[in-house]
Tab-separated table of N, CA and C in Angstrom:
chain	number	residue	atom	x	y	z
A	13	UNK	N	-29.098	-0.922	-3.162
A	13	UNK	CA	-27.807	-0.647	-3.786
A	13	UNK	C	-27.769	-1.332	-5.159
A	14	UNK	N	-27.197	-0.661	-6.130
A	14	UNK	CA	-27.131	-1.226	-7.474
A	14	UNK	C	-26.135	-2.383	-7.512
A	15	UNK	N	-26.392	-3.292	-8.430
A	15	UNK	CA	-25.502	-4.440	-8.570
A	15	UNK	C	-24.185	-4.003	-9.185
A	16	UNK	N	-23.098	-4.588	-8.700
A	16	UNK	CA	-21.774	-4.249	-9.216
A	16	UNK	C	-21.483	-5.037	-10.481
A	17	UNK	N	-20.663	-4.446	-11.346
A	17	UNK	CA	-20.226	-5.137	-12.554
A	17	UNK	C	-18.726	-4.950	-12.701
A	18	UNK	N	-18.112	-5.811	-13.498
A	18	UNK	CA	-16.672	-5.680	-13.717
A	18	UNK	C	-16.369	-4.325	-14.336
A	19	UNK	N	-15.271	-3.745	-13.887
A	19	UNK	CA	-14.849	-2.454	-14.423
A	19	UNK	C	-14.596	-2.573	-15.921
A	20	UNK	N	-14.947	-1.537	-16.665
A	20	UNK	CA	-14.672	-1.574	-18.110
A	20	UNK	C	-13.176	-1.460	-18.374
A	21	UNK	N	-12.774	-1.930	-19.510
A	21	UNK	CA	-11.394	-1.796	-19.993
A	21	UNK	C	-10.352	-2.553	-19.179
A	22	UNK	N	-10.772	-3.596	-18.443
A	22	UNK	CA	-9.779	-4.426	-17.765
A	22	UNK	C	-9.031	-5.240	-18.817
A	23	UNK	N	-7.720	-5.457	-18.619
A	23	UNK	CA	-7.010	-6.371	-19.523
A	23	UNK	C	-7.676	-7.754	-19.470
A	24	UNK	N	-7.539	-8.519	-20.542
A	24	UNK	CA	-8.185	-9.828	-20.626
A	24	UNK	C	-7.854	-10.720	-19.430
A	25	UNK	N	-6.581	-10.763	-19.017
A	25	UNK	CA	-6.201	-11.664	-17.928
A	25	UNK	C	-6.882	-11.261	-16.625
A	26	UNK	N	-7.059	-9.950	-16.398
A	26	UNK	CA	-7.739	-9.489	-15.181
A	26	UNK	C	-9.236	-9.805	-15.244
A	27	UNK	N	-9.830	-9.610	-16.401
A	27	UNK	CA	-11.253	-9.903	-16.565
A	27	UNK	C	-11.508	-11.396	-16.351
A	28	UNK	N	-10.683	-12.244	-16.974
A	28	UNK	CA	-10.837	-13.692	-16.821
A	28	UNK	C	-10.663	-14.105	-15.359
A	29	UNK	N	-9.667	-13.544	-14.701
A	29	UNK	CA	-9.421	-13.842	-13.290
A	29	UNK	C	-10.633	-13.445	-12.446
A	30	UNK	N	-11.132	-12.234	-12.632
A	30	UNK	CA	-12.270	-11.753	-11.848
A	30	UNK	C	-13.514	-12.601	-12.103
A	31	UNK	N	-13.741	-12.984	-13.335
A	31	UNK	CA	-14.910	-13.812	-13.648
A	31	UNK	C	-14.818	-15.178	-12.967
A	32	UNK	N	-13.631	-15.769	-12.946
A	32	UNK	CA	-13.437	-17.047	-12.259
A	32	UNK	C	-13.667	-16.870	-10.751
A	33	UNK	N	-13.144	-15.793	-10.196
A	33	UNK	CA	-13.305	-15.480	-8.769
A	33	UNK	C	-14.795	-15.351	-8.440
A	34	UNK	N	-15.509	-14.561	-9.234
A	34	UNK	CA	-16.936	-14.321	-8.982
A	34	UNK	C	-17.777	-15.568	-9.184
A	35	UNK	N	-17.548	-16.295	-10.281
A	35	UNK	CA	-18.393	-17.454	-10.590
A	35	UNK	C	-18.209	-18.582	-9.575
A	36	UNK	N	-17.058	-18.637	-8.911
A	36	UNK	CA	-16.802	-19.686	-7.915
A	36	UNK	C	-17.181	-19.246	-6.503
A	37	UNK	N	-17.633	-18.001	-6.364
A	37	UNK	CA	-17.946	-17.494	-5.028
A	37	UNK	C	-16.699	-17.242	-4.198
A	38	UNK	N	-15.547	-17.232	-4.845
A	38	UNK	CA	-14.290	-16.972	-4.155
A	38	UNK	C	-13.496	-18.220	-3.807
A	39	UNK	N	-14.015	-19.403	-4.158
A	39	UNK	CA	-13.255	-20.624	-3.889
A	39	UNK	C	-12.097	-20.790	-4.873
A	40	UNK	N	-12.196	-20.114	-6.034
A	40	UNK	CA	-11.093	-20.088	-7.004
A	40	UNK	C	-10.741	-18.626	-7.265
A	41	UNK	N	-9.475	-18.365	-7.489
A	41	UNK	CA	-9.059	-17.016	-7.842
A	41	UNK	C	-8.450	-16.224	-6.716
A	42	UNK	N	-8.652	-16.646	-5.455
A	42	UNK	CA	-8.065	-15.894	-4.349
A	42	UNK	C	-6.542	-15.910	-4.433
A	43	UNK	N	-5.991	-17.068	-4.700
A	43	UNK	CA	-4.545	-17.172	-4.912
A	43	UNK	C	-4.317	-17.287	-6.409
A	44	UNK	N	-3.605	-16.306	-6.963
A	44	UNK	CA	-3.432	-16.205	-8.406
A	44	UNK	C	-1.992	-16.546	-8.767
A	45	UNK	N	-1.813	-17.514	-9.646
A	45	UNK	CA	-0.476	-17.912	-10.088
A	45	UNK	C	-0.157	-17.169	-11.379
A	46	UNK	N	0.993	-16.500	-11.381
A	46	UNK	CA	1.386	-15.680	-12.530
A	46	UNK	C	2.903	-15.652	-12.641
A	47	UNK	N	3.386	-15.488	-13.868
A	47	UNK	CA	4.818	-15.310	-14.109
A	47	UNK	C	5.008	-13.940	-14.743
A	48	UNK	N	5.313	-12.925	-13.925
A	48	UNK	CA	5.515	-11.588	-14.501
A	48	UNK	C	6.827	-11.531	-15.284
A	49	UNK	N	6.886	-10.704	-16.329
A	49	UNK	CA	8.114	-10.597	-17.126
A	49	UNK	C	9.328	-10.306	-16.238
A	50	UNK	N	10.370	-11.099	-16.423
A	50	UNK	CA	11.606	-10.893	-15.687
A	50	UNK	C	11.602	-11.438	-14.270
A	51	UNK	N	10.549	-12.159	-13.889
A	51	UNK	CA	10.441	-12.715	-12.537
A	51	UNK	C	10.052	-14.181	-12.626
A	52	UNK	N	10.350	-14.947	-11.576
A	52	UNK	CA	9.897	-16.341	-11.563
A	52	UNK	C	8.385	-16.407	-11.320
A	53	UNK	N	7.816	-17.562	-11.569
A	53	UNK	CA	6.393	-17.745	-11.276
A	53	UNK	C	6.161	-17.499	-9.786
A	54	UNK	N	5.043	-16.852	-9.481
A	54	UNK	CA	4.696	-16.604	-8.085
A	54	UNK	C	3.199	-16.760	-7.907
A	55	UNK	N	2.815	-16.995	-6.675
A	55	UNK	CA	1.403	-17.071	-6.317
A	55	UNK	C	1.112	-15.879	-5.430
A	56	UNK	N	0.154	-15.057	-5.857
A	56	UNK	CA	-0.131	-13.792	-5.198
A	56	UNK	C	-1.577	-13.788	-4.711
A	57	UNK	N	-1.827	-13.354	-3.455
A	57	UNK	CA	-3.205	-13.264	-2.998
A	57	UNK	C	-3.915	-12.104	-3.692
A	58	UNK	N	-5.174	-12.342	-4.048
A	58	UNK	CA	-5.929	-11.286	-4.715
A	58	UNK	C	-7.292	-11.131	-4.067
A	59	UNK	N	-7.805	-9.936	-4.157
A	59	UNK	CA	-9.143	-9.633	-3.660
A	59	UNK	C	-9.919	-8.932	-4.760
A	60	UNK	N	-11.214	-8.826	-4.546
A	60	UNK	CA	-12.062	-8.057	-5.455
A	60	UNK	C	-12.497	-6.798	-4.721
A	61	UNK	N	-12.168	-5.662	-5.292
A	61	UNK	CA	-12.523	-4.361	-4.726
A	61	UNK	C	-13.707	-3.811	-5.500
A	62	UNK	N	-14.761	-3.432	-4.777
A	62	UNK	CA	-15.920	-2.803	-5.411
A	62	UNK	C	-15.983	-1.352	-4.972
A	63	UNK	N	-15.915	-0.451	-5.950
A	63	UNK	CA	-15.978	0.989	-5.694
A	63	UNK	C	-17.214	1.565	-6.366
A	64	UNK	N	-17.523	2.796	-5.998
A	64	UNK	CA	-18.602	3.524	-6.657
A	64	UNK	C	-17.965	4.509	-7.626
A	65	UNK	N	-18.371	4.454	-8.881
A	65	UNK	CA	-17.806	5.340	-9.905
A	65	UNK	C	-18.002	6.803	-9.552
A	66	UNK	N	-16.950	7.565	-9.640
A	66	UNK	CA	-16.967	8.977	-9.220
A	66	UNK	C	-17.848	9.844	-10.110
A	67	UNK	N	-18.065	9.449	-11.352
A	67	UNK	CA	-18.939	10.240	-12.224
A	67	UNK	C	-20.228	9.504	-12.557
A	68	UNK	N	-20.160	8.178	-12.692
A	68	UNK	CA	-21.350	7.411	-13.096
A	68	UNK	C	-22.234	7.026	-11.924
A	69	UNK	N	-21.652	6.892	-10.732
A	69	UNK	CA	-22.404	6.401	-9.596
A	69	UNK	C	-22.621	4.896	-9.639
A	70	UNK	N	-22.124	4.224	-10.685
A	70	UNK	CA	-22.253	2.774	-10.801
A	70	UNK	C	-21.193	2.096	-9.947
A	71	UNK	N	-21.465	0.848	-9.560
A	71	UNK	CA	-20.524	0.082	-8.750
A	71	UNK	C	-19.682	-0.808	-9.664
A	72	UNK	N	-18.354	-0.716	-9.488
A	72	UNK	CA	-17.420	-1.445	-10.334
A	72	UNK	C	-16.514	-2.347	-9.506
A	73	UNK	N	-16.211	-3.523	-10.061
A	73	UNK	CA	-15.362	-4.523	-9.414
A	73	UNK	C	-13.995	-4.541	-10.090
A	74	UNK	N	-12.946	-4.511	-9.255
A	74	UNK	CA	-11.565	-4.552	-9.737
A	74	UNK	C	-10.815	-5.672	-9.010
A	75	UNK	N	-10.187	-6.611	-9.723
A	75	UNK	CA	-9.342	-7.612	-9.062
A	75	UNK	C	-7.967	-7.003	-8.788
A	76	UNK	N	-7.498	-7.126	-7.555
A	76	UNK	CA	-6.223	-6.520	-7.165
A	76	UNK	C	-5.436	-7.463	-6.261
A	77	UNK	N	-4.116	-7.409	-6.358
A	77	UNK	CA	-3.258	-8.137	-5.428
A	77	UNK	C	-3.268	-7.385	-4.105
A	78	UNK	N	-3.073	-8.108	-3.010
A	78	UNK	CA	-3.129	-7.453	-1.708
A	78	UNK	C	-2.161	-8.078	-0.709
A	79	UNK	N	-1.953	-7.328	0.376
A	79	UNK	CA	-1.236	-7.811	1.550
A	79	UNK	C	-2.084	-7.504	2.770
A	80	UNK	N	-1.684	-8.007	3.912
A	80	UNK	CA	-2.423	-7.776	5.154
A	80	UNK	C	-1.762	-6.678	5.968
A	81	UNK	N	-2.588	-5.940	6.691
A	81	UNK	CA	-2.116	-4.915	7.617
A	81	UNK	C	-3.051	-4.961	8.822
A	82	UNK	N	-2.625	-5.630	9.886
A	82	UNK	CA	-3.490	-5.794	11.043
A	82	UNK	C	-4.758	-6.508	10.627
A	83	UNK	N	-5.913	-5.916	10.949
A	83	UNK	CA	-7.199	-6.484	10.548
A	83	UNK	C	-7.571	-6.095	9.117
A	84	UNK	N	-6.775	-5.201	8.522
A	84	UNK	CA	-7.098	-4.681	7.206
A	84	UNK	C	-6.237	-5.270	6.107
A	85	UNK	N	-6.319	-4.613	4.960
A	85	UNK	CA	-5.646	-5.072	3.751
A	85	UNK	C	-4.953	-3.887	3.114
A	86	UNK	N	-3.879	-4.167	2.374
A	86	UNK	CA	-3.221	-3.106	1.614
A	86	UNK	C	-3.253	-3.466	0.133
A	87	UNK	N	-3.515	-2.450	-0.674
A	87	UNK	CA	-3.512	-2.576	-2.125
A	87	UNK	C	-2.694	-1.412	-2.671
A	88	UNK	N	-2.265	-1.520	-3.905
A	88	UNK	CA	-1.358	-0.537	-4.485
A	88	UNK	C	-1.939	-0.022	-5.799
A	89	UNK	N	-1.997	1.293	-5.931
A	89	UNK	CA	-2.577	1.942	-7.113
A	89	UNK	C	-1.506	2.138	-8.184
A	90	UNK	N	-0.971	1.029	-8.683
A	90	UNK	CA	0.180	1.111	-9.585
A	90	UNK	C	-0.185	1.371	-11.036
A	91	UNK	N	-1.251	0.745	-11.517
A	91	UNK	CA	-1.625	0.784	-12.935
A	91	UNK	C	-0.407	0.487	-13.815
A	92	UNK	N	0.422	-0.457	-13.336
A	92	UNK	CA	1.588	-0.890	-14.109
A	92	UNK	C	2.616	0.196	-14.356
A	93	UNK	N	2.578	1.264	-13.558
A	93	UNK	CA	3.524	2.365	-13.746
A	93	UNK	C	3.055	3.410	-14.740
A	94	UNK	N	1.778	3.387	-15.083
A	94	UNK	CA	1.221	4.401	-15.999
A	94	UNK	C	1.336	5.792	-15.355
A	95	UNK	N	1.320	6.844	-16.176
A	95	UNK	CA	1.472	8.196	-15.621
A	95	UNK	C	0.281	8.665	-14.783
A	96	UNK	N	-0.894	8.042	-14.970
A	96	UNK	CA	-2.073	8.474	-14.207
A	96	UNK	C	-2.509	7.363	-13.250
A	97	UNK	N	-3.212	7.766	-12.195
A	97	UNK	CA	-3.732	6.810	-11.226
A	97	UNK	C	-4.807	5.933	-11.877
A	98	UNK	N	-4.959	4.706	-11.395
A	98	UNK	CA	-6.031	3.854	-11.921
A	98	UNK	C	-7.407	4.405	-11.540
A	99	UNK	N	-8.404	4.043	-12.307
A	99	UNK	CA	-9.765	4.509	-12.063
A	99	UNK	C	-10.269	4.159	-10.681
A	100	UNK	N	-9.945	2.949	-10.191
A	100	UNK	CA	-10.442	2.558	-8.873
A	100	UNK	C	-9.911	3.494	-7.792
A	101	UNK	N	-8.668	3.960	-7.952
A	101	UNK	CA	-8.098	4.861	-6.946
A	101	UNK	C	-8.802	6.219	-6.996
A	102	UNK	N	-9.049	6.709	-8.189
A	102	UNK	CA	-9.778	7.982	-8.301
A	102	UNK	C	-11.188	7.830	-7.724
A	103	UNK	N	-11.783	6.654	-7.876
A	103	UNK	CA	-13.100	6.407	-7.286
A	103	UNK	C	-13.059	6.471	-5.760
A	104	UNK	N	-12.040	5.854	-5.150
A	104	UNK	CA	-12.012	5.853	-3.678
A	104	UNK	C	-11.657	7.224	-3.106
A	105	UNK	N	-10.970	8.051	-3.895
A	105	UNK	CA	-10.728	9.419	-3.420
A	105	UNK	C	-12.052	10.169	-3.321
A	106	UNK	N	-12.965	9.878	-4.234
A	106	UNK	CA	-14.282	10.522	-4.227
A	106	UNK	C	-15.225	9.886	-3.213
A	107	UNK	N	-15.105	8.576	-3.000
A	107	UNK	CA	-15.980	7.850	-2.073
A	107	UNK	C	-15.194	6.677	-1.492
A	108	UNK	N	-14.648	6.836	-0.283
A	108	UNK	CA	-13.792	5.800	0.293
A	108	UNK	C	-14.523	4.578	0.842
A	109	UNK	N	-15.849	4.594	0.818
A	109	UNK	CA	-16.613	3.432	1.289
A	109	UNK	C	-16.635	2.384	0.189
A	110	UNK	N	-16.053	1.219	0.468
A	110	UNK	CA	-15.910	0.174	-0.538
A	110	UNK	C	-16.389	-1.158	0.021
A	111	UNK	N	-16.489	-2.122	-0.872
A	111	UNK	CA	-16.711	-3.502	-0.480
A	111	UNK	C	-15.550	-4.309	-1.023
A	112	UNK	N	-15.185	-5.346	-0.279
A	112	UNK	CA	-14.131	-6.228	-0.759
A	112	UNK	C	-14.571	-7.679	-0.578
A	113	UNK	N	-14.034	-8.512	-1.442
A	113	UNK	CA	-14.199	-9.948	-1.294
A	113	UNK	C	-12.799	-10.529	-1.250
A	114	UNK	N	-12.530	-11.265	-0.171
A	114	UNK	CA	-11.238	-11.917	0.015
A	114	UNK	C	-11.536	-13.402	0.151
A	115	UNK	N	-11.240	-14.151	-0.903
A	115	UNK	CA	-11.664	-15.545	-0.924
A	115	UNK	C	-13.187	-15.574	-0.924
A	116	UNK	N	-13.764	-16.303	0.013
A	116	UNK	CA	-15.224	-16.384	0.088
A	116	UNK	C	-15.825	-15.329	1.021
A	117	UNK	N	-14.977	-14.582	1.734
A	117	UNK	CA	-15.464	-13.580	2.688
A	117	UNK	C	-15.731	-12.252	1.987
A	118	UNK	N	-16.871	-11.665	2.309
A	118	UNK	CA	-17.226	-10.339	1.771
A	118	UNK	C	-17.389	-9.390	2.942
A	119	UNK	N	-16.825	-8.189	2.802
A	119	UNK	CA	-16.945	-7.218	3.872
A	119	UNK	C	-16.904	-5.801	3.344
A	120	UNK	N	-17.399	-4.902	4.160
A	120	UNK	CA	-17.320	-3.470	3.850
A	120	UNK	C	-16.032	-2.943	4.453
A	121	UNK	N	-15.476	-1.934	3.792
A	121	UNK	CA	-14.234	-1.337	4.282
A	121	UNK	C	-14.215	0.144	3.923
A	122	UNK	N	-13.313	0.851	4.589
A	122	UNK	CA	-13.077	2.256	4.288
A	122	UNK	C	-11.636	2.353	3.793
A	123	UNK	N	-11.458	2.951	2.621
A	123	UNK	CA	-10.139	3.069	2.007
A	123	UNK	C	-9.484	4.382	2.410
A	124	UNK	N	-8.188	4.313	2.663
A	124	UNK	CA	-7.419	5.523	2.943
A	124	UNK	C	-6.019	5.357	2.355
A	125	UNK	N	-5.450	6.471	1.928
A	125	UNK	CA	-4.111	6.453	1.346
A	125	UNK	C	-3.076	6.604	2.451
A	126	UNK	N	-2.139	5.684	2.512
A	126	UNK	CA	-1.064	5.753	3.502
A	126	UNK	C	-0.113	6.886	3.123
A	127	UNK	N	0.473	7.502	4.136
A	127	UNK	CA	1.410	8.616	3.905
A	127	UNK	C	2.614	8.465	4.835
A	128	UNK	N	3.686	9.174	4.477
A	128	UNK	CA	4.861	9.254	5.337
A	128	UNK	C	5.467	7.900	5.667
A	129	UNK	N	5.799	7.723	6.958
A	129	UNK	CA	6.447	6.494	7.425
A	129	UNK	C	5.570	5.275	7.181
A	130	UNK	N	4.256	5.435	7.369
A	130	UNK	CA	3.354	4.301	7.148
A	130	UNK	C	3.425	3.858	5.680
A	131	UNK	N	3.410	4.807	4.757
A	131	UNK	CA	3.492	4.443	3.344
A	131	UNK	C	4.805	3.737	3.041
A	132	UNK	N	5.912	4.265	3.569
A	132	UNK	CA	7.220	3.654	3.322
A	132	UNK	C	7.248	2.211	3.820
A	133	UNK	N	6.714	1.976	5.006
A	133	UNK	CA	6.685	0.633	5.584
A	133	UNK	C	5.782	-0.299	4.760
A	134	UNK	N	4.599	0.200	4.387
A	134	UNK	CA	3.665	-0.624	3.632
A	134	UNK	C	4.140	-0.858	2.199
A	135	UNK	N	4.863	0.117	1.643
A	135	UNK	CA	5.436	-0.072	0.308
A	135	UNK	C	6.398	-1.257	0.332
A	136	UNK	N	7.219	-1.348	1.360
A	136	UNK	CA	8.146	-2.477	1.474
A	136	UNK	C	7.386	-3.791	1.590
A	137	UNK	N	6.298	-3.797	2.331
A	137	UNK	CA	5.478	-5.009	2.447
A	137	UNK	C	4.879	-5.364	1.086
A	138	UNK	N	4.422	-4.349	0.338
A	138	UNK	CA	3.845	-4.593	-0.988
A	138	UNK	C	4.878	-5.214	-1.932
A	139	UNK	N	6.120	-4.780	-1.826
A	139	UNK	CA	7.175	-5.347	-2.672
A	139	UNK	C	7.409	-6.822	-2.360
A	140	UNK	N	7.055	-7.244	-1.154
A	140	UNK	CA	7.194	-8.658	-0.796
A	140	UNK	C	6.149	-9.508	-1.522
A	141	UNK	N	4.895	-9.014	-1.616
A	141	UNK	CA	3.894	-9.846	-2.280
A	141	UNK	C	3.848	-9.625	-3.781
A	142	UNK	N	4.361	-8.476	-4.265
A	142	UNK	CA	4.408	-8.242	-5.720
A	142	UNK	C	5.648	-7.413	-6.060
A	143	UNK	N	6.827	-8.064	-6.221
A	143	UNK	CA	8.068	-7.345	-6.505
A	143	UNK	C	8.028	-6.424	-7.724
A	144	UNK	N	7.234	-6.694	-8.778
A	144	UNK	CA	7.221	-5.786	-9.927
A	144	UNK	C	6.786	-4.350	-9.603
A	145	UNK	N	6.188	-4.103	-8.431
A	145	UNK	CA	5.841	-2.712	-8.086
A	145	UNK	C	7.067	-1.798	-8.148
A	146	UNK	N	8.235	-2.316	-7.805
A	146	UNK	CA	9.455	-1.496	-7.847
A	146	UNK	C	9.723	-1.010	-9.269
A	147	UNK	N	9.532	-1.894	-10.258
A	147	UNK	CA	9.735	-1.506	-11.654
A	147	UNK	C	8.658	-0.512	-12.102
A	148	UNK	N	7.437	-0.709	-11.629
A	148	UNK	CA	6.355	0.215	-11.987
A	148	UNK	C	6.679	1.614	-11.479
A	149	UNK	N	7.226	1.707	-10.260
A	149	UNK	CA	7.552	3.019	-9.697
A	149	UNK	C	8.630	3.711	-10.524
A	150	UNK	N	9.568	2.939	-11.054
A	150	UNK	CA	10.634	3.520	-11.874
A	150	UNK	C	10.104	4.056	-13.201
A	151	UNK	N	8.985	3.519	-13.683
A	151	UNK	CA	8.421	3.921	-14.965
A	151	UNK	C	7.618	5.219	-14.901
A	152	UNK	N	7.274	5.680	-13.702
A	152	UNK	CA	6.397	6.840	-13.593
A	152	UNK	C	6.972	7.899	-12.665
A	153	UNK	N	6.577	9.131	-12.901
A	153	UNK	CA	7.026	10.227	-12.035
A	153	UNK	C	6.137	10.377	-10.805
A	154	UNK	N	4.917	9.840	-10.851
A	154	UNK	CA	4.024	9.959	-9.691
A	154	UNK	C	4.443	8.971	-8.605
A	155	UNK	N	4.217	9.356	-7.353
A	155	UNK	CA	4.421	8.396	-6.280
A	155	UNK	C	3.215	7.459	-6.293
A	156	UNK	N	3.470	6.180	-6.447
A	156	UNK	CA	2.381	5.211	-6.506
A	156	UNK	C	1.751	5.095	-5.116
A	157	UNK	N	0.437	5.340	-5.033
A	157	UNK	CA	-0.224	5.273	-3.722
A	157	UNK	C	-0.360	3.857	-3.177
A	158	UNK	N	-0.203	3.763	-1.865
A	158	UNK	CA	-0.477	2.537	-1.130
A	158	UNK	C	-1.764	2.819	-0.347
A	159	UNK	N	-2.737	1.951	-0.500
A	159	UNK	CA	-4.060	2.153	0.095
A	159	UNK	C	-4.312	1.101	1.169
A	160	UNK	N	-4.809	1.566	2.306
A	160	UNK	CA	-5.205	0.667	3.382
A	160	UNK	C	-6.714	0.539	3.348
A	161	UNK	N	-7.195	-0.697	3.405
A	161	UNK	CA	-8.626	-0.975	3.460
A	161	UNK	C	-8.933	-1.444	4.886
A	162	UNK	N	-9.546	-0.556	5.661
A	162	UNK	CA	-9.897	-0.873	7.049
A	162	UNK	C	-11.317	-1.408	7.096
A	163	UNK	N	-11.524	-2.637	7.604
A	163	UNK	CA	-12.880	-3.186	7.685
A	163	UNK	C	-13.793	-2.297	8.527
A	164	UNK	N	-15.064	-2.221	8.096
A	164	UNK	CA	-16.085	-1.455	8.801
A	164	UNK	C	-17.121	-2.452	9.303
A	165	UNK	N	-17.453	-2.337	10.582
A	165	UNK	CA	-18.460	-3.275	11.111
A	165	UNK	C	-19.824	-2.641	11.171
């Protein structure tokens, strides 16, 4: 398998965060302290998602905030409320087999988009770990996807 690299065009703060996470082996960066505009400072759990590029076939790493769902994890394809889905989400639609790093633990997972009642329930959970998602949803006409990462053994 080819070695993964940080996704291109990440904002500086995301790139710096991911580099700290990777260089420490996950001992730093799992819990990310941030003060989003209009919100108090918060500490948010983050993971590193590795996807396979839908056109390049290269493996890319994306730092994302997450919540727990049973044995799995939930992530949100918000892209800050942009009109289009983030690249990582388009990648998992093409190939849902991913790798994740949560702290120092690395595992394989299968990504799936939540729908209906499950999405509504998980969206509420996502708002608990990252309240700005509500503002992102107001900025865009697309329904922001909630993705479940189910571990694969």
